[in-house]
Coordinates of C-alpha atoms in Angstrom, one line a residue:
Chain A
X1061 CA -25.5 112.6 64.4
X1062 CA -25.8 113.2 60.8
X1063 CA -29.7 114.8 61.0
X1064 CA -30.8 117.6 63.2
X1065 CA -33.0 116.6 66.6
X1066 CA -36.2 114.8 65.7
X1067 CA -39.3 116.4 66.7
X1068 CA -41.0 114.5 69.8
X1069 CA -41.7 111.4 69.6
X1070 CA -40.5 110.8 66.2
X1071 CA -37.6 108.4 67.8
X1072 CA -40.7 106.6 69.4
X1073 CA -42.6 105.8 66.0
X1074 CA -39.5 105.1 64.1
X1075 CA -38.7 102.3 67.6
X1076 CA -42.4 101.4 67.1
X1077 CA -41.8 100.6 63.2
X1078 CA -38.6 98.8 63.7
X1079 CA -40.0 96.6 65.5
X1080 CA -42.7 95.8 63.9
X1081 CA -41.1 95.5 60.9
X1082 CA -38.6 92.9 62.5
X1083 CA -41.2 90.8 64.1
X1084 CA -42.9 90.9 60.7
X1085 CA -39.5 89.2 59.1
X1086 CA -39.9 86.2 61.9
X1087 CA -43.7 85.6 61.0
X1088 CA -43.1 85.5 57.9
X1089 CA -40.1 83.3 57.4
X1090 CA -41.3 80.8 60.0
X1091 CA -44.8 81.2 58.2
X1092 CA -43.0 80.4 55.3
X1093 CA -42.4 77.0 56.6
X1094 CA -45.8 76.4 56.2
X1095 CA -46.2 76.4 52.5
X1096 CA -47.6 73.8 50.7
X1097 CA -44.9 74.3 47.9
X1098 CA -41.5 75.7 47.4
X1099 CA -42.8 77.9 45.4
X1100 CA -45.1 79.4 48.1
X1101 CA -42.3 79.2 50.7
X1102 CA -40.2 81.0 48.2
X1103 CA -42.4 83.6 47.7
X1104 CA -43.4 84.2 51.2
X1105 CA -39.2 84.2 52.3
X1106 CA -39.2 87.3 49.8
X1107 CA -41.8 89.2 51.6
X1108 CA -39.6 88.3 54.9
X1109 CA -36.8 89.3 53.4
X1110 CA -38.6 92.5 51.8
X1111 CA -39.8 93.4 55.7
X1112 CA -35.6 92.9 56.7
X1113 CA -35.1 95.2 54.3
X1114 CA -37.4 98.3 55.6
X1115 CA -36.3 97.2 59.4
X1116 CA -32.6 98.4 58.3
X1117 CA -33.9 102.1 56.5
X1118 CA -36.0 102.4 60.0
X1119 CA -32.9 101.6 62.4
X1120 CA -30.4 103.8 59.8
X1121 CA -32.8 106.7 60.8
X1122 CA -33.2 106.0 64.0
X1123 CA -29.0 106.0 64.1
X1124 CA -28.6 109.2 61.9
X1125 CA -30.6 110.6 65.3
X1126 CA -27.9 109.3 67.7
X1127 CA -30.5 107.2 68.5
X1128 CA -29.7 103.4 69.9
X1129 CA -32.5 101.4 67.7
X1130 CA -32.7 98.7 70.5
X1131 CA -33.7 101.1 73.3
X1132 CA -35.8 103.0 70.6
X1133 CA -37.5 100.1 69.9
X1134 CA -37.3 98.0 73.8
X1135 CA -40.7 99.4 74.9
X1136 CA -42.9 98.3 72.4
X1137 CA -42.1 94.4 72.5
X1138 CA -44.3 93.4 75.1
X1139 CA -47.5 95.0 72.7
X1140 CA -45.9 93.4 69.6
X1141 CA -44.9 90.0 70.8
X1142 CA -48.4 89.8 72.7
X1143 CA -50.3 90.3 69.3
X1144 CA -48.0 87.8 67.6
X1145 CA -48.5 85.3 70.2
X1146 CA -51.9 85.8 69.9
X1147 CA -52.1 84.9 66.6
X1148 CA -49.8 82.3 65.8
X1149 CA -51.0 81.0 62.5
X1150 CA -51.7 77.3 62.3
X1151 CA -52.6 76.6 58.9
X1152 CA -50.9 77.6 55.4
X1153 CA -53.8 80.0 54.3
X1154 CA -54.4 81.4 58.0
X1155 CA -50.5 82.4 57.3
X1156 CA -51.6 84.1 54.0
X1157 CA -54.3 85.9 55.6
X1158 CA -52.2 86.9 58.4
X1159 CA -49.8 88.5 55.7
X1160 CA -52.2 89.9 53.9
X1161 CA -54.3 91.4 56.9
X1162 CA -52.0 92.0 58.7
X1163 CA -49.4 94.0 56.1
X1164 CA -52.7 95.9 55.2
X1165 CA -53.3 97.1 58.7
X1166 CA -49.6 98.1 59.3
X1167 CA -49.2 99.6 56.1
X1168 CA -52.8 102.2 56.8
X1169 CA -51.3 102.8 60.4
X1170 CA -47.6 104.0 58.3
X1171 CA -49.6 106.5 55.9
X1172 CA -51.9 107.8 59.2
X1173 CA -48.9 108.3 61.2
X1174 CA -46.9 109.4 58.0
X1175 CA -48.6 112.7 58.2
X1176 CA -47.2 113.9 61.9
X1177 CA -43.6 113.4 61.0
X1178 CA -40.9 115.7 59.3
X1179 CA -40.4 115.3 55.7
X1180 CA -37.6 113.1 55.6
X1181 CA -39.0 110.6 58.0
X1182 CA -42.3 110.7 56.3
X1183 CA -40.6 110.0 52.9
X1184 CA -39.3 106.9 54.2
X1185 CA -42.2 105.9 56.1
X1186 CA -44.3 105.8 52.7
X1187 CA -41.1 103.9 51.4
X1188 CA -41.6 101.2 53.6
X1189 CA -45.3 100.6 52.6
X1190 CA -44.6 99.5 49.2
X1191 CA -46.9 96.2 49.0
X1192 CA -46.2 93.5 47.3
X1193 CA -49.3 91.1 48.9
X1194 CA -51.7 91.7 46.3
X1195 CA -50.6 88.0 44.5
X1196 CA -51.8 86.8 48.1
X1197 CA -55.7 87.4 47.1
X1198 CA -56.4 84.6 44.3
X1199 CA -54.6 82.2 46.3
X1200 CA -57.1 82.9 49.3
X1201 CA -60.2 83.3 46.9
X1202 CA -59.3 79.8 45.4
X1203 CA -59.2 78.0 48.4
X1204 CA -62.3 79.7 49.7
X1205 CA -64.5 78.4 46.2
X1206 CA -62.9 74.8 46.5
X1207 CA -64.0 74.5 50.3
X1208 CA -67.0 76.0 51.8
X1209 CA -66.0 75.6 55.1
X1210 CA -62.5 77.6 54.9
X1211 CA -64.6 80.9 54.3
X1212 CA -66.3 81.2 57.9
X1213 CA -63.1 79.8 59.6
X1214 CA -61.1 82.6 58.1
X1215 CA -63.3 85.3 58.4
X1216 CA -63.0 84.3 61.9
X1217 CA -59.8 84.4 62.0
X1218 CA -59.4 88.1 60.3
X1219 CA -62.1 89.2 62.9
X1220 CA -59.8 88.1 65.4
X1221 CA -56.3 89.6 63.8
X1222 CA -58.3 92.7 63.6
X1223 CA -59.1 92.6 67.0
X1224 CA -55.8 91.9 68.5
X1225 CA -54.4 94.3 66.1
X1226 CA -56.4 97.1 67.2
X1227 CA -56.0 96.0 71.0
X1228 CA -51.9 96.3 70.8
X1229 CA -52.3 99.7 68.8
X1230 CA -54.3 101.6 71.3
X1231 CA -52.0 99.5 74.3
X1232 CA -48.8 100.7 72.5
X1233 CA -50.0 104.4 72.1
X1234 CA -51.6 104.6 75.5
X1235 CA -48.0 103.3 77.5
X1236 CA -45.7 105.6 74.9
X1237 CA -46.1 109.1 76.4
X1238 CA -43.8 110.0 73.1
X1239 CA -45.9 108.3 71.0
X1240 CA -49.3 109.8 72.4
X1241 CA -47.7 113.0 71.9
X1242 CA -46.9 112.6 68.0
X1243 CA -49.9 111.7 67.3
X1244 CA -52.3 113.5 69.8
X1245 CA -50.2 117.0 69.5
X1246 CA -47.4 117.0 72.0
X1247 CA -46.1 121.1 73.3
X1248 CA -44.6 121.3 69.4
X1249 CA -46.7 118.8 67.8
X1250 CA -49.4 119.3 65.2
X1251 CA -50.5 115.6 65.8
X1252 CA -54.4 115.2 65.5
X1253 CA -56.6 115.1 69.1
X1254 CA -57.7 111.9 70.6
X1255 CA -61.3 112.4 68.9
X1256 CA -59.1 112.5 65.9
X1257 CA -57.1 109.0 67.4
X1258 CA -60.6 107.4 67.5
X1259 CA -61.2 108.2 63.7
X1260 CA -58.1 106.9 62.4
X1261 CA -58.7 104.0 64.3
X1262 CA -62.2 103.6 62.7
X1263 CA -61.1 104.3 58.9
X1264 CA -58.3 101.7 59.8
X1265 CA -61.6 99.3 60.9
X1266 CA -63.2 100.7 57.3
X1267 CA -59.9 99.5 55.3
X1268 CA -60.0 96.2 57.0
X1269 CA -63.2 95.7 56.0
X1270 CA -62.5 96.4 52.3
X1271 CA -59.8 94.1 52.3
X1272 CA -61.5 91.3 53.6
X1273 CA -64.0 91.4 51.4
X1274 CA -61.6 91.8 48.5
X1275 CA -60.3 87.9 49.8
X1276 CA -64.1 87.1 49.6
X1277 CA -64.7 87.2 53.3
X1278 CA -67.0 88.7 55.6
X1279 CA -65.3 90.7 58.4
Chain B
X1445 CA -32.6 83.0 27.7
X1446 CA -29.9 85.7 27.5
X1447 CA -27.2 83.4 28.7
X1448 CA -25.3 80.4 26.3
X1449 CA -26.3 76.9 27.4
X1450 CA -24.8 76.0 30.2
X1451 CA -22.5 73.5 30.8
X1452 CA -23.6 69.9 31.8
X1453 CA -24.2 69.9 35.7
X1454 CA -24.1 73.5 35.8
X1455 CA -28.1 73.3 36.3
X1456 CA -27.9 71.0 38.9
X1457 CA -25.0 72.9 40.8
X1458 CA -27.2 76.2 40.3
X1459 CA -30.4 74.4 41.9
X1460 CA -28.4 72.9 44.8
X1461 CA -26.9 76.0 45.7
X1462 CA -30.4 77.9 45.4
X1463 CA -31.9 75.5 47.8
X1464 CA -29.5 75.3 50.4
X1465 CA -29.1 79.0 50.6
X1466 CA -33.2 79.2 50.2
X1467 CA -33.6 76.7 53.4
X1468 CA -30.3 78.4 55.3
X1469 CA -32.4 81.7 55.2
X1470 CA -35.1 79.8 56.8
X1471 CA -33.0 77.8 59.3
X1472 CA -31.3 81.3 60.9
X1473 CA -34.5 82.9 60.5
X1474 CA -36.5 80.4 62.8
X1475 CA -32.8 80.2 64.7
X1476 CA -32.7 84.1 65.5
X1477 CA -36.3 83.4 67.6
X1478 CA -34.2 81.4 70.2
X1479 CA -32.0 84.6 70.6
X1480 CA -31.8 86.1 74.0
X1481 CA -31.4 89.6 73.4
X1482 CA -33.2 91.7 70.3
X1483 CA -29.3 92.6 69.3
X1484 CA -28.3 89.0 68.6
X1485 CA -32.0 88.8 67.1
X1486 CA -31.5 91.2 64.3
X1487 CA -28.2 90.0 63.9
X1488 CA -29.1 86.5 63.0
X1489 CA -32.3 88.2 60.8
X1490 CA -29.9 90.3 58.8
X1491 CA -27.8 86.9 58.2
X1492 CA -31.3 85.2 57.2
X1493 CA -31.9 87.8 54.9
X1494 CA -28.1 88.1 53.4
X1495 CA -28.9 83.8 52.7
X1496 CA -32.0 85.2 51.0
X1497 CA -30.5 87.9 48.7
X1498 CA -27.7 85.0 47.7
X1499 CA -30.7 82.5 46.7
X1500 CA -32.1 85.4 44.6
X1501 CA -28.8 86.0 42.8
X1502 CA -28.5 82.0 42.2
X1503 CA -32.1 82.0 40.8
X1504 CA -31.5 84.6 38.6
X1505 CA -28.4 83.0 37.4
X1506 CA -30.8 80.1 36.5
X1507 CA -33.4 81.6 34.8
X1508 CA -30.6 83.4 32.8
X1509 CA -30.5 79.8 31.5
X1510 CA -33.9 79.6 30.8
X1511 CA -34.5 77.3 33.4
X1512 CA -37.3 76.6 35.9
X1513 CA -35.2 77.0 39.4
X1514 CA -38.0 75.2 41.0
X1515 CA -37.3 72.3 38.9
X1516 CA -33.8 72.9 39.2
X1517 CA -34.1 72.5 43.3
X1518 CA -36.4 69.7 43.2
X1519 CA -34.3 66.9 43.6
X1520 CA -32.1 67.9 46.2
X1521 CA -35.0 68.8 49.0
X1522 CA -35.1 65.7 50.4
X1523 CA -31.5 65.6 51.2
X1524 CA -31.1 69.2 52.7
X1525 CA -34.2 68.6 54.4
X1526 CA -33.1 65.6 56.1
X1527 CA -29.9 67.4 57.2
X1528 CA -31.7 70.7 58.9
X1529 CA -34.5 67.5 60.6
X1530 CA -31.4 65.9 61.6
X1531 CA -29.7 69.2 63.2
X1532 CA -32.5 71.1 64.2
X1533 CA -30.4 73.2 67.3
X1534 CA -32.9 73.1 70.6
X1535 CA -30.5 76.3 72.0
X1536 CA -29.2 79.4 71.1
X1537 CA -25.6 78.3 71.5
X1538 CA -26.7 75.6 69.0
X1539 CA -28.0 77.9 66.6
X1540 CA -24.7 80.3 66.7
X1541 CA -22.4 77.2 66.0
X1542 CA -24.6 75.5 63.6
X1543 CA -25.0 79.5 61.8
X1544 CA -21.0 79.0 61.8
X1545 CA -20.2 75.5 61.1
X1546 CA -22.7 75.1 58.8
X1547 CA -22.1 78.2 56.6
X1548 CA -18.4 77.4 56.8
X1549 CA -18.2 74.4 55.4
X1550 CA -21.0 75.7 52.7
X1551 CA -18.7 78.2 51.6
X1552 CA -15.8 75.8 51.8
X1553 CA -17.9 73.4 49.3
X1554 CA -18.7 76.3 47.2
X1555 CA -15.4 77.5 46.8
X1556 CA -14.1 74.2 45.7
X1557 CA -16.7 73.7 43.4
X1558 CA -16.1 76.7 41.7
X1559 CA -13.5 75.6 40.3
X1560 CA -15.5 73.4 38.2
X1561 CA -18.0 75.9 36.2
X1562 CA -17.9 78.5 34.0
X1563 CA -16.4 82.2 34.8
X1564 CA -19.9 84.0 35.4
X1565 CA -21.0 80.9 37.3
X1566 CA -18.2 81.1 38.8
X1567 CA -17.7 84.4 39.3
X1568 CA -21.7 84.5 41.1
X1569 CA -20.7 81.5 43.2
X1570 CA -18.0 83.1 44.6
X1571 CA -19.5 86.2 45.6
X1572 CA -22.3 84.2 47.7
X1573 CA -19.3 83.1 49.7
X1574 CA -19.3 86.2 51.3
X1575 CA -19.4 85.4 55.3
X1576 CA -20.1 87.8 58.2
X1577 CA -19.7 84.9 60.4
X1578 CA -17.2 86.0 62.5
X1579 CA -18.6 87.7 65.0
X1580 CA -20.1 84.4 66.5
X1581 CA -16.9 83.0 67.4
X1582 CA -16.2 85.4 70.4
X1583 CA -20.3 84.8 72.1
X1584 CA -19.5 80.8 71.7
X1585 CA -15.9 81.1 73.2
X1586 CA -17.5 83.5 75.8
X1587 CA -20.3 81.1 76.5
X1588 CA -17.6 78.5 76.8
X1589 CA -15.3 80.0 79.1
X1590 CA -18.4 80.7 81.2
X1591 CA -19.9 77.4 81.9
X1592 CA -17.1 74.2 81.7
X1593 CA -20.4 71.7 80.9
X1594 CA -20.9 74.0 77.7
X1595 CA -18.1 73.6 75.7
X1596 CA -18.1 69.8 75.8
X1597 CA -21.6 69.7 74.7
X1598 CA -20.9 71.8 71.8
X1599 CA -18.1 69.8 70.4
X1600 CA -20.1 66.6 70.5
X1601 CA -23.1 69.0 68.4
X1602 CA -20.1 70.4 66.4
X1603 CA -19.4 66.4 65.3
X1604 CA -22.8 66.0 64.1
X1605 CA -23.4 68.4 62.0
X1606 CA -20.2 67.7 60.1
X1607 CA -21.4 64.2 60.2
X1608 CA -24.7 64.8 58.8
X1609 CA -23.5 67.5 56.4
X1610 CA -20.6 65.3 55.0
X1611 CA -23.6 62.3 54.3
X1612 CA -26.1 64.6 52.6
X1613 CA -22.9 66.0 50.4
X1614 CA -22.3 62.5 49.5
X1615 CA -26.2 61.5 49.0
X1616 CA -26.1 64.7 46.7
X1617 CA -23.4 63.9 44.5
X1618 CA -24.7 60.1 44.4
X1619 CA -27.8 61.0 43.4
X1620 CA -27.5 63.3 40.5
X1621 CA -25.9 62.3 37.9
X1622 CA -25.8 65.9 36.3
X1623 CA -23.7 67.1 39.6
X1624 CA -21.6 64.0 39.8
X1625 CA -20.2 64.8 36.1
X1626 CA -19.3 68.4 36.7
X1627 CA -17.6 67.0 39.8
X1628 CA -16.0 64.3 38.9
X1629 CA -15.4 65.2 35.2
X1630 CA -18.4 64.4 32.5
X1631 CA -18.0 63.9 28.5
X1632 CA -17.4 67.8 28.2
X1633 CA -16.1 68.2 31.9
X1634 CA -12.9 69.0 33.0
X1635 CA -13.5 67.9 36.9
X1636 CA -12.0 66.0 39.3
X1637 CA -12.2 62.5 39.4
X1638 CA -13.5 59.9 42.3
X1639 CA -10.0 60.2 44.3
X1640 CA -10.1 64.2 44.0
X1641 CA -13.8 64.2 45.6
X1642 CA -12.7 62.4 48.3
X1643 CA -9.6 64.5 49.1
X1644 CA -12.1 67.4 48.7
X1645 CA -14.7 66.0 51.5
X1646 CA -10.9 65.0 53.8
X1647 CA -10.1 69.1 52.5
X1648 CA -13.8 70.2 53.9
X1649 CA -13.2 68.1 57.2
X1650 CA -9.8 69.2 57.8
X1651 CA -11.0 72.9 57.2
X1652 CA -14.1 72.2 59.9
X1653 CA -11.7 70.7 62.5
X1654 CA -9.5 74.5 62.1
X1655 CA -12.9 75.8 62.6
X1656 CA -14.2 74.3 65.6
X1657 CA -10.3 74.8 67.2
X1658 CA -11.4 78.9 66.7
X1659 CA -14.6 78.3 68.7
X1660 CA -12.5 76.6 71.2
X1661 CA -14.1 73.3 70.7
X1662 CA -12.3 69.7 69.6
X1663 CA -13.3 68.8 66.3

């Protein structure tokens, strides 16, 4: 143990992170798989190997602790691994939207929770929400104009990612006691209260919105 | 292009290098989802993503040459692609030995090959050798001495892959001209000739038959 006790539920979030961050590698390599071109498949194997990357700054944190990363990070499969399995992409651009949605969702929820951490862990939270999915929007937007009927299927689609998104956060705060307490205040917390929880689920809702119309879709 | 032209088959050596190490990050990546614990799981993601950095370095090395590495990979797809089609592992045992076998006698071929190109080229091709394989070889030897049925199975898995990696070597070399000159010794080359490529494939066998005797298995 290089760094002094976390606060509560700090160990949690970091567990919660790594995790997602490592599931986010798989979807997007096998995603990858998916491209049309090797360019595309290239391109998409960076962003996999970008989310590798952040997965080992989370679990080097979560080891400067004393911390095991795999029992920091054991409860929160089920949640994850639900959401993933339902919404396994299918199609090429339902894995771009996917990435792009999906990223965007993940990297609002980092800068939210950023806030209720020490400085050191915050630091490296914000690290790991550099984007790099912007490129991801003409791609969409092109298909959309070249094929009417790929708009409403995908706006369904980000309806649904939303959705299932929103349905693992709340499942994964509401079974982590830790977790809860980080970001709802815990005895030494200054986490935000649950009307608070509600809000930053609803500007996460707002920000999902903005980005689905910035791929020209309706959400 | 910061870089003097290479020479000839350099390209070609580049782009086969890129591609394989571009489609071995995808192969472990899509591999590590068969993994039965979240340990061997990020394991086999932080190999994925070691394969990934190597293709970057290799790229790089290309466009140092002002070359397209797209173009440079194009033509050998369909032979690395047949080879992963043709050894696509259906366990996690088969994964592990394919990670092993597979990036052994990679590296073997690299090494070899080296000895052919330029010192940067060199120099690069070399470093992607790099292998963290080792720690497979006691889970297959466990998983061996565990189950009798398992390790006979494996060898007969272990024969195939060298089989179909020693025909898509030879389909490679056949088919580009460019590669069979900085093998085998072009205008300007100073490479082997036909009888040194084939002791290097009976080098690259020999080597996988030491191999499969540290996993326990008859070659």
């Amino acid at each position: 143990m290089d760094s002094p006790a976390p606060r509560p539920g700090v160990v949690e979030l970091l567990g919660v992170l790594s995790y997602l961050e490592l599931r986010a590698f798989s979807e997007l390599a096998t995603g990858a798989e998916l491209a049309p071109t090797m360019r595309e498949r290239a391109r998409m194997a960076k962003h996999a190997a970008t989310e590798y990357a952040h997965y080992e700054r989370l679990v080097a944190r979560l080891e400067s602790f004393g911390q095991d990363p795999f029992e920091a990070m054991h409860g929160f499969v089920p949640a994850i691994e639900d959401f993933h399995r339902r919404t396994a992409p299918s199609t090429w651009l339902e894995v771009l939207v996917k990435a792009y949605v999906g990223d965007g969702i993940a990297q609002d929820f980092y800068r939210e929770v950023a806030a209720y951490v020490d400085a050191p862990t915050r630091e490296l939270v914000t690290m790991v929400t550099e984007s790099q999915n912007d490129e991801l929007v003409p791609i969409v937007r092109g298909a959309i104009a070249a094929d009417s009927t790929v708009g409403g299927r995908l706006a369904l689609w980000g309806r649904r990612l939303v959705g299932e998104a929103l349905t693992a956060a709340q499942r994964v705060v509401a079974d982590n006691e830790g977790l809860g307490s980080v970001l709802v205040g815990g005895p030494q917390g200054s986490g935000a209260d649950l009307a608070e929880l509600g809000r930053m689920f609803a500007r996460l809702t707002e920000a999902h919105t903005v980005r689905m119309g910035r791929l020209g879709l309706s959400a």
